[in-house]
Amino acid sequence: MSATSPNKPAEAASAGRPKLIVLLPLVCFLALAGLFFSRLGSGVDPNQLPSALIGRPAPATDLPPVEGLLNDGKPLPGLVAAELKGGVTVVNVWASWCIPCRDEAPVLMQLAKDKRIRLIGLNYKDQAENARRFIGRYGNPYAANGADVSGRAGIEWGVYGVPESFVIDRTGTITYKLVGPLTPENLESVMKPELEKALKRGS
């Protein structure tokens, strides 16, 4: 007759622990996958993040021009907050180190052909030499371009990342914000309709 081990319950519990450890990563994966697919099916565009500035005046931030940046042989002016009123403006946040900005550049050149709007650049945490090289390679769509070397203006504008674009109506109010690059698709489906809305306000 064999004696019953007093440690049997503890042994059984410890034997069950490896199973729990093996199952834990699977449970975590399934939970994350469920969250991902629920967000995917929610219809929310991750590029259209909310902005506290929508419906508010554009920040009263004046920025100096990007040093040495020329347009038709003349110095390109910086960002002047007072000039964001009186017409419809798109403020585009960009940088030479931003890879999506390269893909966005030809779309901005196309947008700049619409003479009803003014396209202004906010050069974010960049070096003037690199910014000039970028413009020289990809073209200059901007009527003005402010240098935000420290990134402080980006904070005031609520910038999540680069690139971003803000639509500002005639009153100087931000009416729309696009996070991420302008593409041929969202230019037609999103940006142009938002610009038309802004153009109709106060006309």
Coordinates of C-alpha atoms in Angstrom, one line a residue:
M1 CA 0.0 0.0 0.0
S2 CA 1.5 3.3 -1.1
A3 CA 1.3 6.3 1.0
T4 CA -0.4 9.4 -0.4
S5 CA 2.0 12.3 -1.0
P6 CA 1.0 15.3 1.1
N7 CA 2.4 17.5 -1.8
K8 CA 0.0 16.2 -4.4
P9 CA -2.3 19.3 -4.6
A10 CA 0.7 21.6 -4.9
E11 CA 2.2 19.4 -7.6
A12 CA -1.1 19.4 -9.5
A13 CA -1.2 23.2 -9.3
S14 CA 2.3 23.6 -10.4
A15 CA 1.7 21.2 -13.3
G16 CA -1.2 23.4 -14.4
R17 CA 0.9 26.6 -14.5
P18 CA 2.9 25.7 -17.7
K19 CA -0.4 25.3 -19.5
L20 CA -1.5 28.8 -18.4
I21 CA 1.9 30.3 -19.4
V22 CA 1.6 28.7 -22.9
L23 CA -2.0 30.0 -23.3
L24 CA -1.3 33.6 -22.1
P25 CA 0.4 34.8 -25.3
L26 CA -2.4 33.3 -27.4
V27 CA -5.1 35.0 -25.3
C28 CA -3.2 38.3 -25.6
F29 CA -2.9 37.9 -29.4
L30 CA -6.6 37.1 -29.8
A31 CA -7.5 40.2 -27.7
L32 CA -5.3 42.5 -29.8
A33 CA -6.5 40.9 -33.0
G34 CA -10.1 41.5 -32.0
L35 CA -9.4 45.1 -31.1
F36 CA -7.6 45.6 -34.5
F37 CA -10.5 44.2 -36.5
S38 CA -13.1 46.1 -34.5
R39 CA -11.2 49.4 -35.3
L40 CA -10.8 48.3 -38.9
G41 CA -14.5 47.8 -39.3
S42 CA -15.5 51.0 -37.5
G43 CA -15.1 53.1 -40.6
V44 CA -12.7 55.5 -38.8
D45 CA -9.9 56.8 -41.0
P46 CA -6.7 56.7 -38.8
N47 CA -5.3 59.6 -40.9
Q48 CA -8.2 61.8 -39.8
L49 CA -7.3 62.3 -36.2
P50 CA -9.3 64.9 -34.2
S51 CA -7.8 68.3 -33.7
A52 CA -8.7 70.7 -30.9
L53 CA -8.1 73.6 -33.3
I54 CA -10.9 72.8 -35.7
G55 CA -13.4 75.7 -35.6
R56 CA -10.9 77.9 -33.8
P57 CA -8.6 80.8 -35.1
A58 CA -5.3 79.7 -36.6
P59 CA -2.5 80.2 -34.0
A60 CA -1.1 83.8 -34.1
T61 CA 2.4 82.5 -34.9
D62 CA 4.7 84.4 -37.1
L63 CA 7.7 82.5 -38.5
P64 CA 10.8 83.8 -40.3
P65 CA 11.4 82.6 -43.9
V66 CA 13.5 79.6 -44.7
E67 CA 17.0 81.2 -45.1
G68 CA 18.0 81.5 -48.8
L69 CA 14.8 80.1 -50.2
L70 CA 13.9 81.9 -53.4
N71 CA 10.9 82.0 -55.7
D72 CA 11.6 83.4 -59.2
G73 CA 14.8 84.9 -57.9
K74 CA 13.1 86.7 -55.0
P75 CA 13.3 85.7 -51.3
L76 CA 10.2 83.7 -50.3
P77 CA 8.5 85.3 -47.3
G78 CA 7.9 83.5 -44.0
L79 CA 4.6 82.7 -42.3
V80 CA 2.7 85.8 -41.2
A81 CA -0.4 85.0 -39.1
A82 CA -2.2 88.2 -40.1
E83 CA -2.1 87.1 -43.7
L84 CA -4.1 83.9 -42.9
K85 CA -7.3 86.1 -43.1
G86 CA -9.0 87.4 -46.2
G87 CA -8.7 84.3 -48.4
V88 CA -8.7 80.5 -48.2
T89 CA -5.3 79.1 -47.2
V90 CA -3.8 75.7 -46.9
V91 CA -0.9 75.5 -44.4
N92 CA 1.2 72.4 -45.1
V93 CA 3.6 71.1 -42.5
W94 CA 6.7 69.5 -44.2
A95 CA 10.4 68.7 -43.8
S96 CA 13.2 67.6 -46.0
W97 CA 13.8 64.5 -43.8
C98 CA 10.1 63.4 -44.2
I99 CA 9.9 60.6 -46.6
P100 CA 6.1 60.9 -47.3
C101 CA 6.7 64.5 -48.1
R102 CA 8.5 63.4 -51.2
D103 CA 5.5 61.5 -52.5
E104 CA 3.3 64.5 -51.5
A105 CA 5.3 67.1 -53.4
P106 CA 3.8 66.6 -56.9
V107 CA 0.3 66.7 -55.4
L108 CA 1.1 70.0 -53.7
M109 CA 2.3 71.3 -57.0
Q110 CA -1.0 70.3 -58.5
L111 CA -3.0 72.0 -55.7
A112 CA -1.0 75.2 -56.0
K113 CA -2.4 75.6 -59.5
D114 CA -5.8 76.6 -57.9
K115 CA -5.4 80.3 -57.7
R116 CA -8.4 80.6 -55.4
I117 CA -6.3 79.4 -52.5
R118 CA -3.0 80.3 -51.0
L119 CA -0.6 77.4 -50.1
I120 CA 1.8 78.2 -47.2
G121 CA 4.5 75.9 -45.9
L122 CA 5.6 75.3 -42.3
N123 CA 9.1 73.8 -42.5
Y124 CA 9.3 71.7 -39.4
K125 CA 12.5 71.1 -37.4
D126 CA 14.6 71.3 -40.6
Q127 CA 17.9 72.8 -41.7
A128 CA 17.7 75.6 -44.3
E129 CA 20.2 74.0 -46.6
N130 CA 18.3 70.7 -46.6
A131 CA 15.0 72.5 -47.1
R132 CA 16.4 74.5 -50.1
R133 CA 17.7 71.2 -51.6
F134 CA 14.3 69.6 -51.2
I135 CA 12.5 72.5 -52.9
G136 CA 15.1 72.6 -55.7
R137 CA 14.5 68.9 -56.4
Y138 CA 10.7 68.6 -56.0
G139 CA 9.6 72.1 -56.8
N140 CA 8.1 75.0 -54.8
P141 CA 4.3 75.1 -54.5
Y142 CA 4.4 77.6 -51.7
A143 CA 3.5 81.4 -51.7
A144 CA 5.3 81.7 -48.3
N145 CA 7.3 79.3 -46.1
G146 CA 7.9 79.7 -42.4
A147 CA 10.9 78.0 -40.7
D148 CA 9.9 76.3 -37.5
V149 CA 13.4 75.2 -36.5
S150 CA 12.7 74.6 -32.8
G151 CA 9.3 72.9 -33.4
R152 CA 7.5 75.3 -31.1
A153 CA 5.1 76.4 -33.7
G154 CA 4.3 72.8 -34.5
I155 CA 3.2 72.4 -30.9
E156 CA 1.0 75.5 -31.1
W157 CA -0.6 74.1 -34.3
G158 CA -1.1 70.7 -32.6
V159 CA 1.0 68.8 -35.1
Y160 CA 1.0 65.1 -34.7
G161 CA 3.6 64.4 -37.3
V162 CA 4.8 65.3 -40.8
P163 CA 3.3 65.9 -43.2
E164 CA 0.0 67.6 -42.2
S165 CA -2.3 70.1 -43.9
F166 CA -4.7 72.6 -42.4
V167 CA -7.5 74.3 -44.3
I168 CA -8.2 77.9 -43.1
D169 CA -11.2 80.0 -44.2
R170 CA -11.4 83.7 -44.9
T171 CA -11.9 84.5 -41.3
G172 CA -8.7 82.8 -40.3
T173 CA -10.5 79.8 -38.8
I174 CA -9.2 76.3 -39.1
T175 CA -11.9 74.3 -40.8
Y176 CA -10.1 71.0 -41.5
K177 CA -7.0 69.1 -40.8
L178 CA -5.4 66.2 -42.7
V179 CA -2.9 64.1 -40.9
G180 CA -0.5 62.4 -43.4
P181 CA 0.4 63.1 -46.9
L182 CA -1.9 64.5 -49.6
T183 CA -2.3 61.9 -52.3
P184 CA -4.1 62.0 -55.7
E185 CA -6.9 60.1 -54.1
N186 CA -7.5 62.1 -51.0
L187 CA -6.9 65.4 -52.9
E188 CA -10.0 64.6 -54.9
S189 CA -12.2 62.9 -52.3
V190 CA -11.4 64.9 -49.2
M191 CA -9.2 68.0 -49.7
K192 CA -11.0 69.6 -52.6
P193 CA -14.5 69.2 -51.1
E194 CA -13.2 70.8 -47.8
L195 CA -11.7 73.6 -49.8
E196 CA -15.0 74.2 -51.6
K197 CA -16.7 74.4 -48.3
A198 CA -14.2 77.0 -47.0
L199 CA -14.5 79.0 -50.2
K200 CA -18.3 79.2 -49.8
R201 CA -18.0 80.6 -46.3
G202 CA -18.2 84.3 -46.3
S203 CA -18.4 84.6 -50.1

